[in-house]
PDB file of C-alpha atoms in Angstrom:
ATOM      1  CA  UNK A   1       0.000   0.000   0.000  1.00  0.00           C
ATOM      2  CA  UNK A   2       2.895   2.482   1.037  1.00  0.00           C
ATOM      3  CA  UNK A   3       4.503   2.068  -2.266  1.00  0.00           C
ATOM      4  CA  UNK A   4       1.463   3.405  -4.228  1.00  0.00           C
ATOM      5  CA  UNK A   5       0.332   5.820  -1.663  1.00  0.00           C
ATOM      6  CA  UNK A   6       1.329   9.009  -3.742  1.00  0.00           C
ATOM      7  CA  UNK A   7      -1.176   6.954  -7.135  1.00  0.00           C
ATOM      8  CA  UNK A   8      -3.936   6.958  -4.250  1.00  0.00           C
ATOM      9  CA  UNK A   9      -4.037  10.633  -3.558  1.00  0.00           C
ATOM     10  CA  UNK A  10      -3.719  11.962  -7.089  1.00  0.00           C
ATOM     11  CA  UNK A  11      -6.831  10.611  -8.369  1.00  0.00           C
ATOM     12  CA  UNK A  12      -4.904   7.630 -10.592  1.00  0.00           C
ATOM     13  CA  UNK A  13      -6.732   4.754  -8.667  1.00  0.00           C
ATOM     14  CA  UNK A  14     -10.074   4.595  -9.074  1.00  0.00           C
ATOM     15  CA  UNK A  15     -10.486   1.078  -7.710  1.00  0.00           C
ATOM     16  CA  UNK A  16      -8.722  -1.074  -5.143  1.00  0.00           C
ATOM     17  CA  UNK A  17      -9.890  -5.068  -5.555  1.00  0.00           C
ATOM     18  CA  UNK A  18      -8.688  -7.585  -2.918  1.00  0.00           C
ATOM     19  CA  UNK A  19      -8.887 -10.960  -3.033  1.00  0.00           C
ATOM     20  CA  UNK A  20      -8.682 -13.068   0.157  1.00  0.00           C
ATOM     21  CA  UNK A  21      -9.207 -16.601   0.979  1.00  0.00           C
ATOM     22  CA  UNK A  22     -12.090 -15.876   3.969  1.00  0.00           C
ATOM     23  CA  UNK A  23     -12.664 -13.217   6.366  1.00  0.00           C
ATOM     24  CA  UNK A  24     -11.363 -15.025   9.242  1.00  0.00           C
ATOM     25  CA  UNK A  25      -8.643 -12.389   9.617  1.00  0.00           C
ATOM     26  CA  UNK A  26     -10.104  -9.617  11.395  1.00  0.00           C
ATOM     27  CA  UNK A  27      -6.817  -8.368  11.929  1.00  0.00           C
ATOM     28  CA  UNK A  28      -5.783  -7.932   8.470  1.00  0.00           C
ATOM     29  CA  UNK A  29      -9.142  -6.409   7.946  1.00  0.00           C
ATOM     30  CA  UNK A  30      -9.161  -3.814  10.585  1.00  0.00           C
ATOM     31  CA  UNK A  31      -5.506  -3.120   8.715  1.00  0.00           C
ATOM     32  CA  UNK A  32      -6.946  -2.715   5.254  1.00  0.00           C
ATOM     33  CA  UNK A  33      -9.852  -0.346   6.984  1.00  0.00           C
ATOM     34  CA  UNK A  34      -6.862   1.765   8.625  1.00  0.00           C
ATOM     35  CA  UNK A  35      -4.902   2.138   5.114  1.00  0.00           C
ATOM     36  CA  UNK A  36      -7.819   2.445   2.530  1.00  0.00           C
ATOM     37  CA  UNK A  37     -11.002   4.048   4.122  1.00  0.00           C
ATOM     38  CA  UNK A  38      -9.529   7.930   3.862  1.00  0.00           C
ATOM     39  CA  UNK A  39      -8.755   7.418  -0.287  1.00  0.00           C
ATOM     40  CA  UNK A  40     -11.749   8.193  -2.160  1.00  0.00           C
ATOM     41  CA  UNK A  41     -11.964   5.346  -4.320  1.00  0.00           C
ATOM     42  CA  UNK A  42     -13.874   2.486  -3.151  1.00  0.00           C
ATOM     43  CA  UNK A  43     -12.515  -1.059  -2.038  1.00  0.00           C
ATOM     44  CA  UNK A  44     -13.918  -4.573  -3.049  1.00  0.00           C
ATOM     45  CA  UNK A  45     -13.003  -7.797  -1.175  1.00  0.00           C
ATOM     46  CA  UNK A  46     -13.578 -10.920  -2.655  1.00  0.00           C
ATOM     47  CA  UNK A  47     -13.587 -13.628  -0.384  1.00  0.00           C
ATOM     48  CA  UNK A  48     -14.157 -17.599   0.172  1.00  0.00           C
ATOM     49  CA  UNK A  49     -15.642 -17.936   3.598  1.00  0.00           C
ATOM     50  CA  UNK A  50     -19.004 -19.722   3.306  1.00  0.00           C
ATOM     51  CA  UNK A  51     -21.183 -21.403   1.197  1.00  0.00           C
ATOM     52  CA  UNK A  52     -23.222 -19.401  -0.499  1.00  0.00           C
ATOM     53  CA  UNK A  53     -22.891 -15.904  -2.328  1.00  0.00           C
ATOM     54  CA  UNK A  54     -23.069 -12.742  -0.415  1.00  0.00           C
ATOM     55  CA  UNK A  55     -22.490  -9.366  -0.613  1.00  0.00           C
ATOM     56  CA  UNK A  56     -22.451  -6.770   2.326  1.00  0.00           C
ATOM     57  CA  UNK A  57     -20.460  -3.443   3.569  1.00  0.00           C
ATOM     58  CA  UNK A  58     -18.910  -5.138   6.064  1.00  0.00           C
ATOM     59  CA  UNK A  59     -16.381  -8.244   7.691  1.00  0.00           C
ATOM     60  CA  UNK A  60     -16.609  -8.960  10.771  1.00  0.00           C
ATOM     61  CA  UNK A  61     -18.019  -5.422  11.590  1.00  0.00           C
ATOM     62  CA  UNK A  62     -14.770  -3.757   9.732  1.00  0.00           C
ATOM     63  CA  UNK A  63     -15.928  -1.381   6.529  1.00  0.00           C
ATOM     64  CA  UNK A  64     -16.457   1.951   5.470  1.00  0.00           C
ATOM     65  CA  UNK A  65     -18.989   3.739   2.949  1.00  0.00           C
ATOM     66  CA  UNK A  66     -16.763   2.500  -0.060  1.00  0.00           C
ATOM     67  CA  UNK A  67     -16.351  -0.595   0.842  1.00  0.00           C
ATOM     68  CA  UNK A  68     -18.012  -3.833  -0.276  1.00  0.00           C
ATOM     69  CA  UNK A  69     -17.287  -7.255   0.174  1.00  0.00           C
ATOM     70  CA  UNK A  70     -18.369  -9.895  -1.763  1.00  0.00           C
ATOM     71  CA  UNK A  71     -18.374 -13.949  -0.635  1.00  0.00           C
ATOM     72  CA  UNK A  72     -18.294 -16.251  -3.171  1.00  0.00           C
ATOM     73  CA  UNK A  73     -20.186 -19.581  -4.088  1.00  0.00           C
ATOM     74  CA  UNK A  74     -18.812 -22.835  -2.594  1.00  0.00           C
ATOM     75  CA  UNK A  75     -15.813 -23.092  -4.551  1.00  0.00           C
ATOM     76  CA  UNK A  76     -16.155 -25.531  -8.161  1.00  0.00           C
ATOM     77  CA  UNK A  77     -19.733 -25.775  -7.141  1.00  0.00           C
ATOM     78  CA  UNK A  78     -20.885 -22.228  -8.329  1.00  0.00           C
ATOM     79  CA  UNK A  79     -20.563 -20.643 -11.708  1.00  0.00           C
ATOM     80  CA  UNK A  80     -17.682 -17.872 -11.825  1.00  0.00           C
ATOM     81  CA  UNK A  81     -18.245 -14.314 -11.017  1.00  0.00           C
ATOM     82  CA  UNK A  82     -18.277 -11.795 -13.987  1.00  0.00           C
ATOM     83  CA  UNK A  83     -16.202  -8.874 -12.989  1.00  0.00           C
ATOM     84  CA  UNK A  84     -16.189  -5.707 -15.242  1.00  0.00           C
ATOM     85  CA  UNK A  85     -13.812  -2.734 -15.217  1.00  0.00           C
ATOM     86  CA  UNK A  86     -15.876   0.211 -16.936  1.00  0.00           C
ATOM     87  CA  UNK A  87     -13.432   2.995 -17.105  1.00  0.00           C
ATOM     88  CA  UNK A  88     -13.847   6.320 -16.613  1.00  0.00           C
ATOM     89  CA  UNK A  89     -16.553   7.584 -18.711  1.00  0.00           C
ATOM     90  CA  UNK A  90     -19.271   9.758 -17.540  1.00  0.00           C
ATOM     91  CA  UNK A  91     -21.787   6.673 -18.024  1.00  0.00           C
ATOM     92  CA  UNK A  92     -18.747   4.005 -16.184  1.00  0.00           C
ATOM     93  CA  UNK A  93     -18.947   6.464 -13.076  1.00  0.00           C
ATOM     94  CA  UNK A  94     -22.519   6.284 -13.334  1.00  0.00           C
ATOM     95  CA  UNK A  95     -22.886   2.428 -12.830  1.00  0.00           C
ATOM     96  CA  UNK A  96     -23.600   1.019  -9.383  1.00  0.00           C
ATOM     97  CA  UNK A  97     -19.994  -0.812  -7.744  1.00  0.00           C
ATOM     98  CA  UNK A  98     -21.806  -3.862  -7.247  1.00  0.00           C
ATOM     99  CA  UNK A  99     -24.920  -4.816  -9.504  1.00  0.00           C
ATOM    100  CA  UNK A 100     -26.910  -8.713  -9.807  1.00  0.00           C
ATOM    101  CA  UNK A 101     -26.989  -9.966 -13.088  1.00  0.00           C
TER     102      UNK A 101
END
């Protein structure tokens, strides 16, 4: 994070994705909320800690307004996730961080 820190405050990030093997960590969590939550671009977790597909602003009771965190399907069970990097048109700003579908 340190090493990018000057890309974070300049606007050049519009986007931080994590992924992380399950939200067991609350440590590393709390950590990630301490770094990232001042930088306004928003923060997506994905994460394999369950057995079924969620999605909520919070692990473990660590997040922030730009943060979302997403736990995916039972692993080879459930179809892959679709993710989409939209860019930085007027109508790509427009679009909701997290949609169904």
């Amino acid at each position: 994070v340190d090493q990018y820190e000057s890309d974070m405050n300049n606007g050049s990030i519009r986007l931080c994705i994590i992924f992380a093997h399950s939200g067991k960590g609350v440590r590393v969590f709390r950590h990630i909320a301490e770094r990232l939550s001042g930088f306004p671009f928003p923060t997506m977790v994905f994460k394999g800690d369950g057995h079924s597909f969620s999605a909520s602003n919070t692990i473990k009771g660590v997040g922030w307004d730009l943060f979302k965190s997403v736990q995916v399907d039972a692993g080879g069970k459930a179809p892959p996730i679709k993710v989409s990097i939209l860019g930085t048109t007027k109508q790509a700003l427009k679009t909701p961080l997290l949609k169904d579908g």
